[in-house]
Short mmCIF file of C-alpha atoms in Angstrom, two decimals:
data_model
loop_
_atom_site.label_atom_id
_atom_site.label_comp_id
_atom_site.label_asym_id
_atom_site.label_seq_id
_atom_site.Cartn_x
_atom_site.Cartn_y
_atom_site.Cartn_z
CA UNK A 192 129.00 117.06 75.85
CA UNK A 193 131.26 115.20 73.49
CA UNK A 194 131.06 111.50 72.89
CA UNK A 195 133.99 109.12 72.89
CA UNK A 196 135.73 108.05 69.70
CA UNK A 197 136.09 104.52 68.45
CA UNK A 198 139.31 104.01 70.36
CA UNK A 199 137.64 105.03 73.60
CA UNK A 200 139.91 108.07 73.90
CA UNK A 201 139.23 111.75 74.37
CA UNK A 202 141.04 114.75 72.95
CA UNK A 203 142.57 117.29 75.29
CA UNK A 204 141.50 120.60 73.82
CA UNK A 205 143.73 123.62 74.28
CA UNK A 206 141.70 126.39 75.89
CA UNK A 207 141.98 129.93 74.58
CA UNK A 208 139.79 131.27 77.38
CA UNK A 209 140.62 134.59 78.95
CA UNK A 210 141.10 135.08 82.66
CA UNK A 211 138.07 134.78 84.84
CA UNK A 212 136.72 133.42 89.72
CA UNK A 213 134.08 131.77 92.17
CA UNK A 214 133.95 130.15 95.58
CA UNK A 215 131.53 127.46 96.67
CA UNK A 216 129.63 124.50 95.31
CA UNK A 217 126.26 125.53 96.68
CA UNK A 218 124.86 126.96 93.45
CA UNK A 219 125.62 124.85 90.39
CA UNK A 220 123.99 125.16 86.96
CA UNK A 221 122.20 121.97 85.95
CA UNK A 222 121.89 122.66 82.24
CA UNK A 223 123.83 119.55 81.26
CA UNK A 224 121.71 117.29 83.45
CA UNK A 225 118.44 118.87 82.40
CA UNK A 226 119.38 118.44 78.76
CA UNK A 227 119.56 114.68 79.22
CA UNK A 228 115.86 114.65 80.02
CA UNK A 229 114.91 117.23 77.41
CA UNK A 230 112.50 116.43 74.62
CA UNK A 231 114.31 113.82 72.55
CA UNK A 232 115.56 114.53 69.07
CA UNK A 233 113.31 113.36 66.25
CA UNK A 234 115.37 110.61 64.67
CA UNK A 235 114.84 107.21 63.22
CA UNK A 236 115.96 104.83 65.93
CA UNK A 237 116.61 101.17 65.57
CA UNK A 238 113.34 99.34 65.91
CA UNK A 239 115.32 96.51 67.45
CA UNK A 240 116.48 98.69 70.33
CA UNK A 241 113.08 100.31 70.70
CA UNK A 242 111.38 96.95 71.05
CA UNK A 243 113.70 95.56 73.72
CA UNK A 244 112.15 94.68 77.08
CA UNK A 245 112.36 97.44 79.74
CA UNK A 246 114.83 95.40 81.79
CA UNK A 247 117.25 95.21 78.86
CA UNK A 248 116.85 98.90 78.04
CA UNK A 249 117.58 99.74 81.68
CA UNK A 250 120.68 97.56 81.61
CA UNK A 251 121.94 99.18 78.40
CA UNK A 252 121.54 102.68 79.83
CA UNK A 253 123.25 101.65 83.06
CA UNK A 254 126.37 100.60 81.12
CA UNK A 255 126.87 103.94 79.35
CA UNK A 256 128.93 106.89 80.48
CA UNK A 257 127.23 110.28 80.64
CA UNK A 258 127.96 111.47 77.07
CA UNK A 259 126.83 108.20 75.51
CA UNK A 260 123.71 108.02 77.64
CA UNK A 261 122.80 111.55 76.60
CA UNK A 262 123.10 110.64 72.92
CA UNK A 263 120.89 107.57 73.26
CA UNK A 264 118.28 109.30 75.42
CA UNK A 265 118.04 112.15 72.89
CA UNK A 266 117.84 109.79 69.94
CA UNK A 267 115.19 107.42 71.25
CA UNK A 268 111.79 108.38 72.73
CA UNK A 269 111.60 104.93 74.29
CA UNK A 270 114.98 105.20 75.99
CA UNK A 271 114.13 108.77 76.99
CA UNK A 272 111.03 107.49 78.75
CA UNK A 273 113.07 104.75 80.41
CA UNK A 274 115.58 107.34 81.65
CA UNK A 275 112.88 109.59 83.10
CA UNK A 276 111.29 106.62 84.85
CA UNK A 277 114.56 105.59 86.58
CA UNK A 278 116.55 108.82 86.57
CA UNK A 279 118.32 108.56 89.93
CA UNK A 280 119.65 105.03 89.40
CA UNK A 281 120.73 105.67 85.81
CA UNK A 282 122.51 108.92 86.62
CA UNK A 283 124.33 107.19 89.49
CA UNK A 284 125.41 104.31 87.28
CA UNK A 285 126.40 106.59 84.41
CA UNK A 286 128.44 108.82 86.71
CA UNK A 287 130.19 105.72 88.08
CA UNK A 288 130.86 104.56 84.52
CA UNK A 289 132.26 107.99 83.62
CA UNK A 290 134.52 108.36 86.67
CA UNK A 291 135.47 104.78 87.57
CA UNK A 292 137.42 104.72 90.83
CA UNK A 293 137.36 108.54 90.88
CA UNK A 294 133.72 108.20 91.95
CA UNK A 295 135.09 107.96 95.50
CA UNK A 296 136.66 111.41 95.17
CA UNK A 297 133.59 112.93 93.53
CA UNK A 298 131.44 111.67 96.39
CA UNK A 299 133.92 113.05 98.94
CA UNK A 300 133.60 116.52 97.40
CA UNK A 301 129.81 116.24 97.49
CA UNK A 302 129.77 114.96 101.07
CA UNK A 303 131.96 117.74 102.41
CA UNK A 304 129.95 120.42 100.59
CA UNK A 305 126.76 118.95 102.07
CA UNK A 306 128.27 119.13 105.56
CA UNK A 307 129.13 122.79 104.97
CA UNK A 308 125.58 123.63 103.87
CA UNK A 309 124.13 121.77 106.85
CA UNK A 310 126.63 123.38 109.25
CA UNK A 311 127.54 119.90 110.45
CA UNK A 312 131.22 119.40 109.68
CA UNK A 313 132.85 116.29 111.09
CA UNK A 314 136.38 116.35 109.69
CA UNK A 315 137.67 113.24 111.47
CA UNK A 316 134.61 111.25 110.41
CA UNK A 317 134.92 112.54 106.86
CA UNK A 318 138.59 111.56 106.61
CA UNK A 319 137.94 108.15 108.13
CA UNK A 320 135.14 107.46 105.65
CA UNK A 321 137.24 108.74 102.75
CA UNK A 322 140.17 106.54 103.75
CA UNK A 323 137.95 103.45 103.82
CA UNK A 324 136.35 104.25 100.46
CA UNK A 325 139.71 105.02 98.86
CA UNK A 326 141.08 101.67 99.99
CA UNK A 327 138.13 99.90 98.34
CA UNK A 328 138.34 102.11 95.22
CA UNK A 329 134.62 101.74 94.61
CA UNK A 330 131.32 103.16 95.77
CA UNK A 331 127.66 102.51 94.96
CA UNK A 332 126.20 105.98 94.64
CA UNK A 333 122.60 104.79 94.37
CA UNK A 334 122.80 103.55 97.97
CA UNK A 335 123.96 106.94 99.24
CA UNK A 336 122.31 109.69 97.18
CA UNK A 337 118.91 111.17 96.55
CA UNK A 338 117.98 112.09 92.99
CA UNK A 339 118.63 115.77 93.66
CA UNK A 340 122.05 114.93 95.09
CA UNK A 341 123.19 112.92 92.09
CA UNK A 342 121.91 115.67 89.79
CA UNK A 343 124.08 118.11 91.76
CA UNK A 344 127.11 115.82 91.42
CA UNK A 345 126.62 115.41 87.68
CA UNK A 346 126.19 119.17 87.26
CA UNK A 347 129.35 119.84 89.28
CA UNK A 348 131.27 117.44 87.05
CA UNK A 349 130.10 119.02 83.80
CA UNK A 350 130.28 122.64 84.92
CA UNK A 351 133.51 122.68 86.94
CA UNK A 352 135.48 119.45 86.78
CA UNK A 353 135.44 118.55 83.09
CA UNK A 354 136.37 121.96 81.60
CA UNK A 355 138.95 122.75 84.28
CA UNK A 356 140.56 119.34 83.82
CA UNK A 357 140.77 119.93 80.07
CA UNK A 358 142.48 123.26 80.70
CA UNK A 359 144.88 121.57 83.13
CA UNK A 360 145.81 118.97 80.50
CA UNK A 361 146.42 121.70 77.93
CA UNK A 362 148.63 123.59 80.40
CA UNK A 363 150.77 120.49 80.98
CA UNK A 364 151.11 119.76 77.27
CA UNK A 365 152.19 123.34 76.63
CA UNK A 366 154.84 123.02 79.34
CA UNK A 367 156.08 119.77 77.80
CA UNK A 368 156.35 121.34 74.36
CA UNK A 369 158.83 123.85 75.80
CA UNK A 370 161.28 121.03 76.56
CA UNK A 371 164.65 121.07 74.70
CA UNK A 372 164.44 120.44 70.98
CA UNK A 373 166.62 117.33 71.05
CA UNK A 374 163.60 115.42 72.34
CA UNK A 375 161.35 116.68 69.53
CA UNK A 376 159.40 114.01 67.67
CA UNK A 377 157.02 116.25 65.76
CA UNK A 378 154.07 118.07 67.28
CA UNK A 379 150.58 116.69 66.72
CA UNK A 380 147.70 119.17 66.86
CA UNK A 381 146.13 117.33 69.77
CA UNK A 382 147.13 114.77 72.36
CA UNK A 383 144.51 112.14 73.06
CA UNK A 384 143.95 110.83 76.56
CA UNK A 385 143.38 107.20 77.36
CA UNK A 386 140.68 106.38 79.90
CA UNK A 387 143.36 105.76 82.52
CA UNK A 388 145.05 109.11 81.89
CA UNK A 389 141.73 110.91 81.98
CA UNK A 390 140.92 109.30 85.34
CA UNK A 391 144.29 110.39 86.76
CA UNK A 392 143.79 113.98 85.65
CA UNK A 393 140.19 114.03 86.85
CA UNK A 394 141.19 112.52 90.19
CA UNK A 395 143.68 115.34 90.74
CA UNK A 396 140.96 117.90 90.03
CA UNK A 397 138.52 116.44 92.55
CA UNK A 398 141.22 115.99 95.18
CA UNK A 399 142.26 119.60 94.75
CA UNK A 400 138.70 120.57 95.67
CA UNK A 401 138.82 118.35 98.78
CA UNK A 402 142.14 119.91 99.76
CA UNK A 403 140.54 123.35 99.44
CA UNK A 404 137.62 122.28 101.64
CA UNK A 405 140.05 121.10 104.32
CA UNK A 406 142.11 124.29 104.06
CA UNK A 407 139.12 126.65 104.18
CA UNK A 408 140.49 129.83 105.72
CA UNK A 409 137.01 131.36 106.21
CA UNK A 410 135.91 128.76 108.75
CA UNK A 411 137.32 129.44 112.22
CA UNK A 412 136.82 125.85 113.39
CA UNK A 413 138.65 124.42 110.40
CA UNK A 414 141.36 127.08 110.52
CA UNK A 415 142.56 125.89 113.94
CA UNK A 416 143.22 122.37 112.67
CA UNK A 417 143.52 122.76 108.92
CA UNK A 418 147.23 121.93 108.70
CA UNK A 419 146.62 118.67 110.58
CA UNK A 420 143.55 117.97 108.44
CA UNK A 421 145.44 118.55 105.21
CA UNK A 422 148.32 116.34 106.37
CA UNK A 423 145.85 113.59 107.31
CA UNK A 424 144.34 113.87 103.83
CA UNK A 425 147.76 113.60 102.17
CA UNK A 426 148.58 110.56 104.31
CA UNK A 427 145.64 108.69 102.77
CA UNK A 428 147.06 109.07 99.27
CA UNK A 429 149.83 107.10 97.63
CA UNK A 430 152.96 109.23 97.03
CA UNK A 431 152.48 109.38 93.25
CA UNK A 432 148.90 110.52 93.89
CA UNK A 433 150.21 113.34 96.08
CA UNK A 434 152.31 114.35 93.09
CA UNK A 435 149.16 114.35 90.93
CA UNK A 436 147.43 116.63 93.43
CA UNK A 437 150.37 118.99 93.76
CA UNK A 438 150.70 119.19 89.99
CA UNK A 439 147.13 120.49 89.78
CA UNK A 440 147.77 122.84 92.71
CA UNK A 441 150.76 124.32 90.87
CA UNK A 442 148.64 124.71 87.75
CA UNK A 443 146.12 126.78 89.74
CA UNK A 444 148.96 128.69 91.37
CA UNK A 445 150.39 129.55 87.96
CA UNK A 446 147.01 130.86 86.79
CA UNK A 447 146.72 133.19 89.78
CA UNK A 448 150.36 134.23 89.56
CA UNK A 449 149.72 135.63 86.09
CA UNK A 450 146.48 137.24 87.22
CA UNK A 451 148.30 138.93 90.11
CA UNK A 452 150.77 140.34 87.58
CA UNK A 453 147.84 141.71 85.55
CA UNK A 454 146.06 143.39 88.47
CA UNK A 455 149.00 144.31 90.74
CA UNK A 456 148.81 148.06 90.18
CA UNK A 457 144.99 148.13 90.21
CA UNK A 458 145.02 146.85 93.81
CA UNK A 459 148.28 148.38 95.03
CA UNK A 460 147.94 150.57 98.15
CA UNK A 461 149.77 153.40 96.32
CA UNK A 462 147.22 153.52 93.51
CA UNK A 463 145.64 157.02 93.55
CA UNK A 464 142.14 155.51 93.66
CA UNK A 465 142.79 154.72 97.35
CA UNK A 466 143.89 158.29 98.20
CA UNK A 467 140.60 159.04 99.92
CA UNK A 468 141.49 156.53 102.66
CA UNK A 469 143.85 157.43 105.49
CA UNK A 470 147.14 155.58 106.20
CA UNK A 471 147.76 153.43 108.10
CA UNK A 472 146.22 150.89 107.87
CA UNK A 473 146.27 149.49 104.34
CA UNK A 474 143.24 150.87 102.47
CA UNK A 475 140.19 148.65 102.23
CA UNK A 476 140.34 146.63 99.02
CA UNK A 477 144.06 147.21 98.51
CA UNK A 478 146.68 144.45 98.36
CA UNK A 479 150.43 144.57 97.89
CA UNK A 480 150.90 141.79 95.34
CA UNK A 481 154.60 142.39 94.73
CA UNK A 482 156.67 139.24 94.53
CA UNK A 483 158.03 139.62 98.08
CA UNK A 484 154.50 139.66 99.53
CA UNK A 485 152.80 137.34 97.09
CA UNK A 486 153.16 133.78 98.40
CA UNK A 487 150.56 133.91 101.19
CA UNK A 488 148.05 135.67 98.96
CA UNK A 489 148.66 133.09 96.24
CA UNK A 490 148.10 130.18 98.59
CA UNK A 491 144.97 131.63 100.15
CA UNK A 492 143.47 132.43 96.77
CA UNK A 493 144.34 129.05 95.26
CA UNK A 494 142.59 127.38 98.20
CA UNK A 495 139.35 129.15 97.24
CA UNK A 496 138.69 126.06 95.15
CA UNK A 497 137.37 125.01 91.76
CA UNK A 498 134.45 127.41 91.49
CA UNK A 499 136.67 130.48 91.66
CA UNK A 500 139.30 128.89 89.42
CA UNK A 501 136.61 128.10 86.85
CA UNK A 502 135.42 131.70 86.93
CA UNK A 503 138.85 133.19 86.29
CA UNK A 504 139.53 130.68 83.51
CA UNK A 505 136.24 130.79 81.62
CA UNK A 506 133.78 133.44 82.76
CA UNK A 507 135.45 136.83 83.22
CA UNK A 508 136.15 138.61 79.95
CA UNK A 509 137.07 142.17 80.95
CA UNK A 510 139.94 143.49 83.02
CA UNK A 511 137.80 145.63 85.28
CA UNK A 512 135.59 142.64 86.12
CA UNK A 513 138.68 140.59 86.91
CA UNK A 514 139.98 143.31 89.23
CA UNK A 515 136.65 143.57 91.06
CA UNK A 516 136.32 139.80 91.44
CA UNK A 517 139.85 139.31 92.71
CA UNK A 518 139.46 142.25 95.07
CA UNK A 519 136.54 140.42 96.71
CA UNK A 520 138.19 137.02 96.90
CA UNK A 521 141.93 137.47 97.51
CA UNK A 522 142.85 136.12 100.94
CA UNK A 523 145.98 135.07 102.83
CA UNK A 524 146.92 131.62 104.04
CA UNK A 525 149.75 130.60 106.32
CA UNK A 526 149.71 126.80 106.23
CA UNK A 527 151.81 126.78 103.96
CA UNK A 528 151.21 124.19 101.24
CA UNK A 529 154.52 124.14 99.37
CA UNK A 530 157.82 122.29 98.97
CA UNK A 531 159.91 124.65 101.09
CA UNK A 532 158.71 125.07 104.67
CA UNK A 533 155.27 123.59 104.00
CA UNK A 534 153.55 120.22 104.19
CA UNK A 535 155.33 118.99 101.06
CA UNK A 536 158.76 120.16 102.18
CA UNK A 537 161.79 118.20 103.34
CA UNK A 538 161.45 119.26 106.99
CA UNK A 539 157.79 118.32 107.33
CA UNK A 540 158.35 114.95 105.67
CA UNK A 541 161.28 114.25 107.99
CA UNK A 542 159.20 115.13 111.06
CA UNK A 543 156.36 112.92 109.83
CA UNK A 544 158.68 109.94 109.27
CA UNK A 545 160.22 110.34 112.72
CA UNK A 546 157.04 110.97 114.70
CA UNK A 547 154.52 108.91 112.73
CA UNK A 548 156.36 106.27 110.66
CA UNK A 549 154.04 104.43 108.31
CA UNK A 550 153.91 101.16 106.43
CA UNK A 551 154.85 103.12 103.32
CA UNK A 552 158.00 104.37 105.07
CA UNK A 553 158.91 100.77 105.91
CA UNK A 554 158.42 99.75 102.29
CA UNK A 555 160.66 102.61 101.23
CA UNK A 556 163.38 101.72 103.73
CA UNK A 557 163.36 98.09 102.59
CA UNK A 558 163.20 99.10 98.90
CA UNK A 559 160.20 96.85 98.35
CA UNK A 560 159.98 96.03 94.61
CA UNK A 561 157.39 98.08 92.75
CA UNK A 562 157.42 96.87 89.15
CA UNK A 563 155.36 98.54 86.46
CA UNK A 564 152.08 96.65 86.21
CA UNK A 565 150.72 98.31 83.10
CA UNK A 566 148.21 101.09 82.64
CA UNK A 567 144.93 99.19 82.78
CA UNK A 568 144.44 100.18 86.41
CA UNK A 569 144.57 103.93 87.13
CA UNK A 570 145.30 103.32 90.81
CA UNK A 571 148.61 101.59 90.08
CA UNK A 572 151.78 103.72 89.83
CA UNK A 573 152.45 105.12 86.34
CA UNK A 574 155.62 104.36 84.41
CA UNK A 575 157.05 107.84 85.06
CA UNK A 576 156.99 107.20 88.82
CA UNK A 577 158.48 103.73 88.42
CA UNK A 578 161.28 105.12 86.24
CA UNK A 579 162.61 107.71 88.67
CA UNK A 580 162.62 105.32 91.65
CA UNK A 581 164.14 102.37 89.82
CA UNK A 582 161.22 100.00 90.29
CA UNK A 583 161.26 100.07 94.10
CA UNK A 584 158.93 101.76 96.57
CA UNK A 585 159.42 105.39 97.52
CA UNK A 586 157.34 107.50 99.89
CA UNK A 587 159.01 110.78 98.91
CA UNK A 588 157.22 113.56 97.07
CA UNK A 589 157.02 117.33 96.81
CA UNK A 590 160.46 118.67 97.75
CA UNK A 591 162.13 115.48 96.51
CA UNK A 592 160.87 115.89 92.94
CA UNK A 593 161.07 118.97 90.74
CA UNK A 594 158.45 121.45 89.63
CA UNK A 595 159.58 120.85 86.05
CA UNK A 596 158.78 117.15 86.37
CA UNK A 597 155.30 117.84 87.72
CA UNK A 598 154.67 120.42 85.02
CA UNK A 599 155.20 117.86 82.26
CA UNK A 600 152.69 115.55 83.94
CA UNK A 601 155.07 112.67 84.61
CA UNK A 602 152.63 110.93 86.97
CA UNK A 603 149.68 111.14 84.56
CA UNK A 604 150.85 109.59 81.30
CA UNK A 605 150.51 105.97 80.24
CA UNK A 606 153.66 104.18 79.10
CA UNK A 607 152.77 104.41 75.40
CA UNK A 608 151.87 108.10 75.65
CA UNK A 609 155.13 108.87 77.43
CA UNK A 610 156.94 107.76 74.28
CA UNK A 611 155.41 110.69 72.37
CA UNK A 612 153.35 113.24 74.27
CA UNK A 613 152.91 116.76 72.99
CA UNK A 614 155.39 115.94 70.23
CA UNK A 615 158.15 115.08 72.70
CA UNK A 616 159.77 111.89 73.97
CA UNK A 617 158.48 112.13 77.52
CA UNK A 618 160.80 109.41 78.80
CA UNK A 619 163.82 111.30 77.54
CA UNK A 620 162.60 114.58 79.02
CA UNK A 621 161.82 112.97 82.38
CA UNK A 622 165.17 111.19 82.56
CA UNK A 623 167.01 114.44 81.88
CA UNK A 624 165.00 116.41 84.45
CA UNK A 625 165.55 113.75 87.15
CA UNK A 626 169.30 113.56 86.53
CA UNK A 627 169.56 117.35 86.64
CA UNK A 628 167.71 117.41 89.96
CA UNK A 629 169.54 114.51 91.70
CA UNK A 630 172.92 112.95 91.13
CA UNK A 631 172.12 110.15 93.60
CA UNK A 632 169.06 108.46 95.07
CA UNK A 633 167.56 110.87 97.65
CA UNK A 634 166.35 107.89 99.70
CA UNK A 635 169.99 107.18 100.53
CA UNK A 636 170.35 110.62 102.12
CA UNK A 637 167.48 110.45 104.61
CA UNK A 638 168.08 110.74 108.33
#
């Protein structure tokens, strides 16, 4: 794990990983968590810190995020002993310190996975609890988790969430760098993330996993109601947060789109390796991944979740292994989750407004002022969202904004970062993309 720099920022590293896939959260490596409690490094530690009363040492540890706590626990035998003595509480507090308000989303992912393992899924209860926790934006994990459960949550964060989020950030920065040269400011080697930006990106990653749980195509009980469940989940989120989620979804979709290009012939029904099987039907293990047949396979595979996405990004190194893994995990989905005929499309949003009008729809209709409040609070709308809607409330998303806008991360960046992100003037790029997409306010065209 990397610590934080003096400015409390983190670098978004560009991943050079080759393609790799996985499925569930049931089996998670705990190397990162175990290493916190490993035999501490032999170092000279401040005698002042070592001699502090246990209550003060406990308080200090409880204020540190996970990387900083790891450093201190490794450096000091006394703090290591304190950590081992109160491991559950300190891991809970450190995870809360690391994630901030995103703790609510991390717990939601854990809770749903636990229901799956216990074969006790209660979707309506889950969504109700999530809605309440999201409204409060805070959660005390120590009141809800056993030590083994918090260890599992920390391991899931380090193994799946953190590296995949870093790759997502790199993907967005690369997209932004392809913007027209007139917005070029000079390209720094790295783009640093503020704490608020990191929370927005991490929130999208966790919420993607929750979306995948709710859209699980392998569970017959969920499959009957999954479109309603996914819509109910979207309804809990603010519109700019739906854009965050869909931005991550499109990142995952792009990864699999390129993988499908790589393996299309390997799995094509006409490949001679399937000649020993009669026709029809389609041979076992064969898929027609041509563009005309691809969308349902893409959606179903994307909804496999973070574990599989992590595998295709970081673990698989050889083409034949990629083919075998994808052959096992490719599946179809017919929700669909897109901006055309799907949940994020114009038609579905119109139906929702007409049949289930919300307080957010009222705020949109009345153009309730929504000024930019700064970036200190990650739950407030970012400047990019405020810019395109002219400082008034909008409950439109998906179809009403462009893929190009989402791919430059317009709902993730702080105001200062938007001035120069990835070597580009993000404000200028966003303004151009919005004006190319709409020549008038789409809220004025609703019916």
